[in-house]
Coordinates of N, CA and C in Angstrom, one line a residue:
X122 N -0.2 13.2 8.0 CA -0.6 11.8 8.0 C 0.7 11.0 7.7
X123 N 1.0 10.1 8.7 CA 2.2 9.3 8.6 C 1.8 7.8 8.7
X124 N 2.7 6.9 8.4 CA 2.5 5.5 8.5 C 3.5 4.8 7.5
X125 N 3.6 3.5 7.7 CA 4.5 2.7 6.9 C 4.0 2.7 5.4
X126 N 4.8 2.2 4.5 CA 4.5 2.1 3.1 C 3.3 1.1 2.9
X127 N 2.5 1.4 1.9 CA 1.4 0.5 1.5 C 0.3 0.3 2.6
X128 N 0.0 1.4 3.3 CA -1.0 1.3 4.3 C -2.2 2.2 3.9
X129 N -2.2 2.8 2.7 CA -3.4 3.6 2.3 C -3.3 5.1 2.5
X130 N -2.1 5.6 2.8 CA -2.1 7.1 3.0 C -2.5 7.9 1.9
X131 N -2.1 7.5 0.7 CA -2.4 8.3 -0.5 C -3.9 8.3 -0.8
X132 N -4.5 7.1 -0.7 CA -6.0 7.0 -0.9 C -6.8 7.8 0.1
X133 N -6.4 7.7 1.4 CA -7.1 8.5 2.4 C -6.9 10.0 2.2
X134 N -5.7 10.4 1.8 CA -5.5 11.8 1.6 C -6.4 12.4 0.5
X135 N -6.5 11.6 -0.6 CA -7.4 12.0 -1.7 C -8.8 12.1 -1.3
X136 N -9.3 11.1 -0.5 CA -10.6 11.1 0.0 C -10.9 12.3 0.9
X137 N -9.9 12.7 1.8 CA -10.1 13.8 2.6 C -10.0 15.1 1.8
X138 N -9.2 15.2 0.8 CA -9.1 16.4 0.0 C -10.4 16.6 -0.8
X139 N -11.0 15.5 -1.3 CA -12.3 15.6 -1.9 C -13.4 16.0 -1.0
X140 N -13.4 15.5 0.2 CA -14.4 15.8 1.2 C -14.3 17.2 1.7
X141 N -13.1 17.7 1.9 CA -12.9 19.0 2.6 C -12.3 20.1 1.7
X142 N -12.2 19.8 0.4 CA -11.5 20.7 -0.5 C -10.1 21.0 0.0
X143 N -9.4 19.9 0.3 CA -8.1 20.0 1.0 C -7.0 20.3 0.0
X144 N -5.9 20.8 0.6 CA -4.6 21.1 0.0 C -3.7 20.0 0.4
X145 N -3.2 19.2 -0.6 CA -2.4 18.0 -0.3 C -0.9 18.5 -0.4
X146 N -0.1 18.1 0.6 CA 1.3 18.4 0.7 C 2.1 17.2 0.8
X147 N 3.0 16.9 -0.2 CA 3.8 15.7 -0.2 C 4.9 15.8 0.9
X148 N 5.0 14.7 1.7 CA 6.0 14.6 2.8 C 6.9 13.4 2.6
X149 N 7.1 13.1 1.3 CA 8.0 12.0 1.0 C 9.3 12.6 0.4
X150 N 10.4 12.4 1.1 CA 11.7 13.1 0.7 C 12.2 12.6 -0.6
X151 N 11.8 11.5 -1.2 CA 12.2 11.1 -2.5 C 11.3 11.6 -3.6
X152 N 10.0 11.7 -3.3 CA 9.0 12.2 -4.3 C 9.2 13.6 -4.7
X153 N 10.0 14.4 -3.9 CA 10.3 15.8 -4.3 C 11.1 15.8 -5.6
X154 N 11.8 14.7 -6.0 CA 12.7 14.7 -7.1 C 12.0 14.3 -8.4
X155 N 12.3 15.0 -9.5 CA 11.7 14.7 -10.8 C 12.3 13.3 -11.3
X156 N 11.4 12.5 -11.9 CA 11.9 11.3 -12.4 C 11.8 10.1 -11.5
X157 N 11.7 10.3 -10.2 CA 11.6 9.2 -9.3 C 10.1 8.9 -9.1
X158 N 9.5 8.2 -10.0 CA 8.1 8.0 -10.1 C 7.6 6.7 -9.6
X159 N 8.1 5.6 -10.3 CA 7.6 4.3 -10.0 C 8.0 3.8 -8.6
X160 N 9.3 4.0 -8.2 CA 9.8 3.6 -6.9 C 9.1 4.3 -5.7
X161 N 8.6 5.5 -6.0 CA 7.9 6.3 -4.9 C 6.4 6.1 -5.0
X162 N 5.9 5.4 -6.0 CA 4.5 5.2 -6.2 C 3.8 6.5 -6.3
X163 N 4.3 7.4 -7.0 CA 3.7 8.7 -7.3 C 2.3 8.4 -8.0
X164 N 1.3 9.2 -7.6 CA 0.0 9.1 -8.3 C 0.2 9.4 -9.8
X165 N -0.7 8.9 -10.6 CA -0.7 9.2 -12.0 C -0.9 10.6 -12.3
X166 N -0.5 11.0 -13.5 CA -0.6 12.4 -13.9 C -2.0 13.0 -13.9
X167 N -2.9 12.1 -14.3 CA -4.3 12.6 -14.3 C -4.8 13.0 -12.9
X168 N -4.4 12.1 -11.9 CA -4.8 12.4 -10.5 C -4.1 13.6 -10.0
X169 N -2.8 13.7 -10.3 CA -2.1 14.9 -9.8 C -2.6 16.2 -10.5
X170 N -3.1 16.1 -11.7 CA -3.7 17.3 -12.4 C -4.9 17.7 -11.7
X171 N -5.7 16.7 -11.2 CA -7.0 17.0 -10.6 C -6.7 17.5 -9.1
X172 N -5.8 16.8 -8.5 CA -5.5 17.1 -7.1 C -4.0 17.4 -7.0
X173 N -3.5 18.6 -7.3 CA -2.1 18.9 -7.2 C -1.6 18.7 -5.8
X174 N -0.3 18.2 -5.7 CA 0.4 18.0 -4.5 C 1.5 18.9 -4.4
X175 N 1.5 19.8 -3.4 CA 2.7 20.7 -3.2 C 3.9 19.8 -2.8
X176 N 5.0 20.0 -3.4 CA 6.2 19.3 -3.0 C 6.5 18.1 -3.8
X177 N 5.8 17.9 -4.9 CA 6.1 16.7 -5.8 C 6.8 17.3 -7.1
X178 N 7.9 16.6 -7.5 CA 8.6 17.0 -8.7 C 9.0 18.5 -8.7
X179 N 9.7 18.9 -7.7 CA 10.1 20.3 -7.5 C 11.6 20.5 -7.8
X180 N 12.4 19.4 -7.9 CA 13.8 19.6 -8.0 C 14.4 18.4 -8.6
X181 N 15.5 18.5 -9.3 CA 16.3 17.4 -9.8 C 17.2 16.8 -8.7
X182 N 17.5 15.6 -8.8 CA 18.2 14.9 -7.7 C 19.7 15.1 -7.7
X183 N 20.2 15.9 -8.6 CA 21.6 16.1 -8.6 C 22.1 17.3 -7.8
X184 N 21.2 17.9 -7.0 CA 21.5 19.0 -6.1 C 20.9 18.8 -4.7
X185 N 21.3 19.5 -3.7 CA 20.8 19.3 -2.4 C 19.4 19.8 -2.3
X186 N 18.6 19.2 -1.4 CA 17.3 19.6 -1.1 C 17.1 19.3 0.4
X187 N 17.0 20.4 1.2 CA 17.0 20.3 2.6 C 15.6 20.5 3.2
X188 N 15.5 20.3 4.5 CA 14.2 20.6 5.2 C 13.8 22.0 4.9
X189 N 14.7 22.9 4.9 CA 14.4 24.3 4.8 C 13.9 24.6 3.4
X190 N 14.4 23.9 2.4 CA 13.8 24.0 1.0 C 12.4 23.6 1.0
X191 N 12.2 22.4 1.7 CA 10.8 21.9 1.7 C 9.8 22.8 2.4
X192 N 10.3 23.4 3.5 CA 9.5 24.3 4.3 C 9.0 25.5 3.4
X193 N 9.9 26.0 2.5 CA 9.6 27.1 1.7 C 8.4 26.8 0.7
X194 N 8.2 25.5 0.5 CA 7.1 25.0 -0.3 C 5.9 24.7 0.5
X195 N 6.1 24.1 1.6 CA 5.0 23.6 2.4 C 4.3 24.7 3.2
X196 N 5.0 25.6 3.7 CA 4.4 26.7 4.5 C 3.3 27.5 3.7
X197 N 3.6 28.0 2.6 CA 2.6 28.7 1.8 C 1.4 27.8 1.4
X198 N 1.7 26.5 1.1 CA 0.6 25.6 0.7 C -0.3 25.3 1.9
X199 N 0.3 25.2 3.1 CA -0.5 24.8 4.3 C -1.3 26.0 4.8
X200 N -0.9 27.2 4.4 CA -1.6 28.4 4.9 C -2.5 29.1 3.8
X201 N -2.5 28.4 2.6 CA -3.3 29.0 1.5 C -4.8 29.1 1.8
X202 N -5.4 30.2 1.7 CA -6.8 30.4 2.1 C -7.7 29.7 1.0
X203 N -8.9 29.4 1.4 CA -9.9 28.9 0.5 C -10.3 29.9 -0.5
X204 N -10.4 29.6 -1.7 CA -10.8 30.5 -2.8 C -12.2 31.1 -2.6
X205 N -13.0 30.3 -1.9 CA -14.4 30.8 -1.7 C -14.4 31.4 -0.3
X206 N -14.6 32.7 -0.3 CA -14.5 33.5 0.9 C -15.5 33.1 2.0
X207 N -16.6 32.5 1.5 CA -17.7 32.1 2.4 C -17.5 30.7 3.0
X208 N -16.5 30.0 2.5 CA -16.3 28.6 2.9 C -15.4 28.5 4.1
X209 N -15.4 27.3 4.7 CA -14.5 27.0 5.8 C -13.0 27.1 5.4
X210 N -12.1 27.3 6.3 CA -10.7 27.4 5.9 C -10.3 26.1 5.3
X211 N -9.4 26.2 4.3 CA -8.9 25.0 3.6 C -8.2 24.1 4.5
X212 N -8.4 22.8 4.4 CA -7.7 21.8 5.2 C -6.4 21.4 4.5
X213 N -5.3 21.6 5.1 CA -4.0 21.2 4.6 C -3.7 19.7 5.0
X214 N -3.4 18.9 4.1 CA -3.2 17.4 4.4 C -1.8 17.1 4.0
X215 N -0.9 16.9 5.0 CA 0.4 16.5 4.7 C 0.5 15.0 4.7
X216 N 1.0 14.4 3.7 CA 1.0 12.9 3.6 C 2.3 12.4 3.1
X217 N 2.8 11.4 3.8 CA 4.1 10.8 3.4 C 4.9 10.4 4.7
X218 N 5.9 9.6 4.5 CA 6.6 9.0 5.6 C 7.8 9.6 6.1
X219 N 8.1 10.8 5.6 CA 9.3 11.5 6.1 C 9.0 12.3 7.3
X220 N 9.3 11.7 8.5 CA 8.9 12.3 9.8 C 9.6 13.7 10.0
X221 N 10.8 13.9 9.5 CA 11.5 15.2 9.6 C 10.7 16.3 9.0
X222 N 10.0 16.1 7.9 CA 9.2 17.1 7.3 C 8.0 17.4 8.2
X223 N 7.3 16.4 8.6 CA 6.2 16.7 9.5 C 6.6 17.5 10.7
X224 N 7.7 17.0 11.4 CA 8.1 17.7 12.6 C 8.6 19.1 12.3
X225 N 9.3 19.3 11.2 CA 9.8 20.6 10.9 C 8.7 21.6 10.7
X226 N 7.6 21.2 10.1 CA 6.5 22.2 9.9 C 5.7 22.4 11.1
X227 N 5.3 21.3 11.8 CA 4.4 21.4 12.9 C 5.0 21.8 14.2
X228 N 6.2 21.2 14.5 CA 6.8 21.4 15.8 C 8.0 22.4 15.7
X229 N 8.4 22.8 14.5 CA 9.5 23.8 14.4 C 10.8 23.0 14.1
X230 N 11.9 23.7 14.0 CA 13.1 23.1 13.6 C 14.3 23.6 14.4
X231 N 15.4 22.9 14.4 CA 16.6 23.4 15.1 C 17.7 23.7 14.1
X232 N 18.4 24.8 14.3 CA 19.5 25.1 13.4 C 20.6 24.0 13.5
X233 N 21.3 23.8 12.5 CA 22.3 22.7 12.4 C 23.3 22.9 13.6
X234 N 23.7 21.9 14.3 CA 24.7 21.9 15.3 C 24.2 22.3 16.7
X235 N 22.9 22.7 16.8 CA 22.4 23.1 18.1 C 22.3 22.0 19.1
X236 N 21.9 20.9 18.6 CA 21.8 19.7 19.5 C 22.5 18.5 18.8
X237 N 23.9 18.6 18.8 CA 24.6 17.5 18.0 C 24.5 16.2 18.7
X238 N 24.8 15.1 17.9 CA 24.8 13.8 18.4 C 26.1 13.1 18.2
X239 N 26.5 12.2 19.0 CA 27.6 11.3 18.8 C 27.4 10.0 19.6
X240 N 27.1 9.0 18.8 CA 26.7 7.7 19.4 C 27.8 7.1 20.3
X241 N 29.0 7.3 19.9 CA 30.1 6.8 20.7 C 30.2 7.5 22.0
X242 N 30.1 8.8 22.0 CA 30.1 9.6 23.3 C 29.0 9.2 24.2
X243 N 27.8 9.1 23.6 CA 26.6 8.7 24.4 C 26.8 7.4 25.0
X244 N 27.4 6.4 24.3 CA 27.6 5.1 24.9 C 28.6 5.2 26.1
X245 N 29.6 6.0 25.9 CA 30.6 6.2 27.0 C 29.9 6.8 28.3
X246 N 29.1 7.8 28.0 CA 28.4 8.4 29.1 C 27.4 7.5 29.8
X247 N 26.7 6.6 29.0 CA 25.8 5.7 29.6 C 26.5 4.6 30.4
X248 N 27.7 4.2 29.9 CA 28.5 3.3 30.7 C 29.0 3.9 32.0
X249 N 29.4 5.2 32.0 CA 29.8 5.9 33.2 C 28.6 6.0 34.2
X250 N 27.4 6.3 33.6 CA 26.3 6.3 34.5 C 26.0 5.0 35.2
X251 N 26.1 3.9 34.4 CA 25.8 2.6 34.9 C 26.8 2.1 36.0
X252 N 28.1 2.5 35.8 CA 29.1 2.1 36.7 C 29.4 3.0 37.9
X253 N 29.2 4.3 37.7 CA 29.5 5.2 38.8 C 28.4 6.1 39.3
X254 N 27.2 5.9 38.7 CA 26.1 6.7 39.1 C 26.1 8.1 38.4
X255 N 25.1 8.9 38.7 CA 25.0 10.2 38.0 C 25.9 11.3 38.5
X256 N 26.5 11.2 39.7 CA 27.3 12.3 40.3 C 28.4 12.8 39.3
X257 N 29.2 11.9 38.7 CA 30.2 12.4 37.8 C 29.6 13.1 36.6
X258 N 28.5 12.7 36.1 CA 27.8 13.4 35.0 C 27.3 14.8 35.4
X259 N 26.7 14.8 36.6 CA 26.3 16.1 37.1 C 27.4 17.1 37.2
X260 N 28.5 16.6 37.8 CA 29.7 17.5 38.0 C 30.3 18.0 36.6
X261 N 30.4 17.1 35.7 CA 30.9 17.4 34.4 C 30.1 18.4 33.7
X262 N 28.7 18.2 33.8 CA 27.8 19.2 33.1 C 27.9 20.5 33.8
X263 N 28.0 20.5 35.1 CA 28.1 21.8 35.8 C 29.3 22.6 35.4
X264 N 30.4 21.9 35.1 CA 31.6 22.6 34.7 C 31.5 23.2 33.3
X265 N 30.7 22.5 32.5 CA 30.5 23.0 31.1 C 29.4 24.0 30.9
X266 N 28.2 23.7 31.5 CA 27.1 24.6 31.3 C 26.3 24.6 32.7
X267 N 26.7 25.5 33.6 CA 26.1 25.5 34.9 C 24.6 25.7 34.9
X268 N 24.1 26.5 34.1 CA 22.6 26.8 34.0 C 21.9 25.5 33.7
X269 N 22.4 24.8 32.7 CA 21.7 23.6 32.3 C 21.8 22.5 33.4
X270 N 23.0 22.4 34.0 CA 23.2 21.5 35.1 C 22.2 21.7 36.2
X271 N 21.9 22.9 36.5 CA 20.9 23.2 37.6 C 19.6 22.7 37.3
X272 N 19.2 22.7 36.0 CA 17.9 22.2 35.6 C 17.9 20.7 35.5
X273 N 19.0 20.0 35.4 CA 19.1 18.6 35.3 C 19.2 17.8 36.6
X274 N 19.3 18.6 37.7 CA 19.5 17.9 39.0 C 18.4 16.9 39.3
X275 N 17.2 17.2 38.9 CA 16.1 16.2 39.2 C 15.6 15.6 37.9
X276 N 16.3 15.7 36.8 CA 15.9 15.1 35.5 C 16.2 13.6 35.5
X277 N 15.6 12.9 34.6 CA 15.8 11.5 34.5 C 17.3 11.3 34.0
X278 N 17.8 10.1 34.3 CA 19.2 9.8 33.8 C 19.3 9.9 32.3
X279 N 18.3 9.5 31.6 CA 18.3 9.6 30.1 C 18.5 11.1 29.7
X280 N 17.7 12.0 30.3 CA 17.8 13.4 29.9 C 19.2 14.0 30.3
X281 N 19.7 13.5 31.5 CA 21.0 14.0 31.9 C 22.1 13.6 30.9
X282 N 22.1 12.3 30.5 CA 23.1 11.9 29.5 C 23.0 12.7 28.2
X283 N 21.8 12.9 27.8 CA 21.6 13.6 26.5 C 22.1 15.1 26.7
X284 N 21.8 15.7 27.8 CA 22.3 17.1 28.0 C 23.8 17.2 28.1
X285 N 24.4 16.2 28.7 CA 25.9 16.2 28.8 C 26.5 15.9 27.4
X286 N 25.9 15.0 26.7 CA 26.4 14.8 25.3 C 26.4 16.0 24.5
X287 N 25.3 16.8 24.5 CA 25.2 18.0 23.8 C 26.2 19.0 24.3
X288 N 26.4 19.1 25.6 CA 27.3 20.1 26.1 C 28.8 19.8 25.7
X289 N 29.1 18.5 25.8 CA 30.5 18.1 25.5 C 30.8 18.4 24.0
X290 N 29.8 18.3 23.2 CA 29.9 18.5 21.7 C 29.8 20.0 21.3
X291 N 29.6 20.9 22.4 CA 29.5 22.3 22.1 C 28.2 22.8 21.7
X292 N 27.1 22.0 21.9 CA 25.8 22.5 21.5 C 25.1 23.2 22.7
X293 N 23.8 23.3 22.5 CA 23.0 24.0 23.5 C 21.8 23.2 23.8
X294 N 21.8 22.6 25.0 CA 20.7 21.7 25.4 C 19.4 22.4 25.6
X295 N 19.5 23.7 25.8 CA 18.3 24.5 26.1 C 17.7 25.1 24.8
X296 N 18.2 24.8 23.7 CA 17.8 25.4 22.4 C 16.3 25.0 22.2
X297 N 15.5 25.9 21.7 CA 14.1 25.7 21.4 C 13.9 25.6 19.9
X298 N 13.0 24.8 19.5 CA 12.6 24.8 18.0 C 12.1 26.2 17.6
X299 N 12.4 26.5 16.3 CA 12.0 27.8 15.8 C 10.8 27.6 14.9
X300 N 10.0 28.6 14.9 CA 8.8 28.7 14.0 C 7.9 27.5 14.0
X301 N 7.4 27.1 15.2 CA 6.4 26.0 15.2 C 5.1 26.4 14.6
X302 N 4.3 25.5 14.0 CA 3.0 25.8 13.4 C 2.1 26.1 14.5
X303 N 1.4 27.3 14.4 CA 0.6 27.8 15.5 C -0.9 27.5 15.3
X304 N -1.3 27.1 14.1 CA -2.7 26.8 13.9 C -3.1 25.4 14.4
X305 N -4.3 25.1 14.6 CA -4.7 23.8 15.1 C -4.3 22.7 14.1
X306 N -3.8 21.6 14.6 CA -3.4 20.5 13.7 C -3.5 19.2 14.5
X307 N -3.4 18.1 13.8 CA -3.4 16.8 14.4 C -2.5 15.8 13.6
X308 N -1.9 14.9 14.3 CA -1.1 13.9 13.7 C -2.1 12.7 13.5
X309 N -2.1 12.2 12.3 CA -2.9 11.0 12.0 C -1.9 9.9 11.5
X310 N -1.9 8.8 12.2 CA -1.0 7.7 11.9 C -1.8 6.5 11.4
X311 N -1.4 5.9 10.3 CA -2.1 4.8 9.7 C -1.2 3.6 9.7
X312 N -1.8 2.4 10.1 CA -1.0 1.2 10.1 C -1.9 0.0 9.7
X313 N -1.3 -1.1 9.4 CA -2.0 -2.3 9.1 C -1.8 -3.2 10.3
X314 N -2.9 -3.5 11.1 CA -2.8 -4.4 12.3 C -2.4 -5.8 12.0
X315 N -2.5 -6.2 10.7 CA -2.2 -7.6 10.4 C -0.9 -7.6 9.6
X316 N 0.2 -8.0 10.3 CA 1.5 -8.0 9.6 C 1.6 -8.9 8.3
X317 N 0.9 -10.0 8.4 CA 1.0 -10.9 7.2 C 0.2 -10.2 6.0
X318 N -0.9 -9.6 6.3 CA -1.6 -8.9 5.2 C -0.8 -7.8 4.7
X319 N -0.1 -7.1 5.6 CA 0.7 -5.9 5.1 C 1.8 -6.4 4.2
X320 N 2.5 -7.5 4.6 CA 3.6 -8.0 3.8 C 3.1 -8.4 2.4
X321 N 1.9 -9.0 2.3 CA 1.3 -9.4 1.1 C 1.0 -8.2 0.2
X322 N 0.5 -7.1 0.8 CA 0.2 -5.9 0.1 C 1.5 -5.3 -0.5
X323 N 2.5 -5.3 0.3 CA 3.8 -4.7 -0.1 C 4.4 -5.6 -1.3
X324 N 4.3 -6.9 -1.2 CA 4.8 -7.8 -2.2 C 4.0 -7.5 -3.5
X325 N 2.7 -7.3 -3.4 CA 1.9 -7.0 -4.6 C 2.3 -5.7 -5.2
X326 N 2.6 -4.7 -4.4 CA 3.0 -3.4 -4.9 C 4.4 -3.5 -5.6
X327 N 5.3 -4.3 -5.0 CA 6.6 -4.4 -5.6 C 6.5 -5.1 -7.0
X328 N 5.7 -6.1 -7.1 CA 5.5 -6.8 -8.4 C 5.0 -5.8 -9.4
X329 N 4.1 -5.0 -9.0 CA 3.5 -4.0 -10.0 C 4.6 -2.9 -10.4
X330 N 5.5 -2.6 -9.4 CA 6.6 -1.7 -9.7 C 7.5 -2.3 -10.7
X331 N 7.8 -3.6 -10.6 CA 8.7 -4.3 -11.6 C 8.0 -4.3 -12.9
X332 N 6.7 -4.6 -13.0 CA 6.0 -4.6 -14.2 C 6.0 -3.2 -14.9
X333 N 5.9 -2.2 -14.1 CA 5.8 -0.8 -14.7 C 7.2 -0.3 -15.1
X334 N 8.3 -1.0 -14.7 CA 9.6 -0.6 -15.2 C 10.5 0.0 -14.1
X335 N 10.4 -0.5 -12.9 CA 11.2 0.1 -11.8 C 12.7 0.0 -12.1
X336 N 13.2 -1.1 -12.6 CA 14.6 -1.3 -12.9 C 15.0 -0.3 -14.0
X337 N 14.2 -0.2 -15.1 CA 14.6 0.7 -16.2 C 14.6 2.1 -15.7
X338 N 13.7 2.5 -14.8 CA 13.7 3.8 -14.3 C 14.9 4.1 -13.4
X339 N 15.3 3.1 -12.6 CA 16.5 3.3 -11.8 C 17.8 3.4 -12.7
X340 N 17.9 2.6 -13.7 CA 19.0 2.7 -14.6 C 19.1 4.0 -15.3
X341 N 18.0 4.5 -15.8 CA 17.9 5.7 -16.5 C 18.3 6.9 -15.6
X342 N 17.9 6.9 -14.4 CA 18.2 7.9 -13.5 C 19.7 7.9 -13.1
X343 N 20.2 6.7 -12.9 CA 21.6 6.5 -12.6 C 22.5 7.0 -13.7
X344 N 22.0 6.9 -14.9 CA 22.9 7.2 -16.1 C 23.0 8.7 -16.2
X345 N 22.1 9.5 -15.7 CA 22.2 11.0 -15.8 C 22.5 11.7 -14.5
X346 N 22.6 11.0 -13.4 CA 22.9 11.6 -12.1 C 24.3 11.3 -11.7
X347 N 24.9 12.1 -10.9 CA 26.3 11.9 -10.5 C 26.4 10.6 -9.6
X348 N 27.5 9.9 -9.6 CA 27.6 8.7 -8.7 C 27.5 9.1 -7.3
X349 N 26.8 8.3 -6.5 CA 26.6 8.6 -5.1 C 25.5 9.5 -4.8
X350 N 24.6 9.8 -5.8 CA 23.5 10.6 -5.5 C 22.6 10.0 -4.5
X351 N 22.3 10.7 -3.4 CA 21.6 10.0 -2.2 C 20.3 9.4 -2.6
X352 N 19.5 10.0 -3.5 CA 18.2 9.5 -3.9 C 18.3 8.1 -4.5
X353 N 19.4 7.8 -5.1 CA 19.6 6.5 -5.8 C 19.8 5.4 -4.8
X354 N 20.0 5.7 -3.5 CA 20.2 4.7 -2.5 C 18.8 4.4 -1.8
X355 N 17.8 5.0 -2.3 CA 16.4 4.8 -1.7 C 16.0 3.4 -1.9
X356 N 15.0 2.9 -1.1 CA 14.5 1.6 -1.2 C 13.8 1.4 -2.6
X357 N 14.2 0.4 -3.2 CA 13.7 0.1 -4.6 C 14.7 0.5 -5.6
X358 N 15.2 1.7 -5.6 CA 16.2 2.1 -6.5 C 17.5 1.4 -6.3
X359 N 18.0 1.4 -5.1 CA 19.2 0.7 -4.9 C 19.2 -0.8 -5.3
X360 N 18.0 -1.5 -5.0 CA 17.9 -2.9 -5.3 C 17.7 -3.0 -6.8
X361 N 17.0 -2.1 -7.5 CA 16.8 -2.1 -8.9 C 18.2 -2.0 -9.6
X362 N 19.1 -1.2 -9.1 CA 20.4 -1.1 -9.8 C 21.2 -2.3 -9.5
X363 N 21.1 -2.9 -8.3 CA 21.9 -4.1 -8.1 C 21.3 -5.3 -8.9
X364 N 20.0 -5.3 -9.1 CA 19.5 -6.4 -10.0 C 19.9 -6.2 -11.4
X365 N 20.0 -4.9 -11.9 CA 20.5 -4.7 -13.2 C 21.9 -5.1 -13.4
X366 N 22.7 -5.0 -12.4 CA 24.1 -5.4 -12.4 C 24.3 -6.9 -12.1
X367 N 23.2 -7.6 -12.0 CA 23.2 -9.1 -11.7 C 23.8 -9.4 -10.3
X368 N 23.8 -8.4 -9.4 CA 24.2 -8.7 -8.0 C 23.2 -9.4 -7.2
X369 N 21.9 -9.3 -7.5 CA 20.9 -9.9 -6.8 C 19.8 -10.4 -7.8
X370 N 19.1 -11.4 -7.5 CA 18.0 -12.0 -8.4 C 16.8 -11.1 -8.2
X371 N 15.9 -11.3 -9.1 CA 14.6 -10.6 -9.0 C 13.9 -11.0 -7.7

């Protein structure tokens, strides 16, 4: 279940878990960290005690936490059988806005460096395509990776540019995702069709976060974490620290 902030993902996931005896899996990359509570709108302790969420409060923010770390938590939770042998299979409900987590579990993942990116190189290739057509790109790709070039002869210009970008950077454009989820699944996207209403809901949420002590939480975390900790740059925490330092107004 994906969608922008403040669109009701948590409430819907709890309703589904109650209806289907579901297993809830956190897909928010900041909520995995202990102590990051107010800014991530973690559910209260009583709710989490009743409906545990796999992937919440699993690590301190002073160390790395990768997609592969998260998959080690999410895969067992998603495949956990129903305790009642006569009941239907347990419904796993992944909820949160980190698309990488959703994709990594459901569609599989790529090893680092397999399909590298370079925005500057891509821009150069797109300019070459626009000024000289695709022939120079086809020729260059054929010199680097003939097998891939043969598959790109009838591909769209966009796919050709991407394949050549990968080849120039030493990657493999034919690489396939590893370990995709094989059981039936569905993507559910939630949004608010009224932008004005959505902004009002977000503003209300932010006010409540301030009242609950968002700035104090950010300051306390910054005091015990190394400078430059990535989680402290998250939305809400970065602004809370700047407000504490009098760089910005409330």
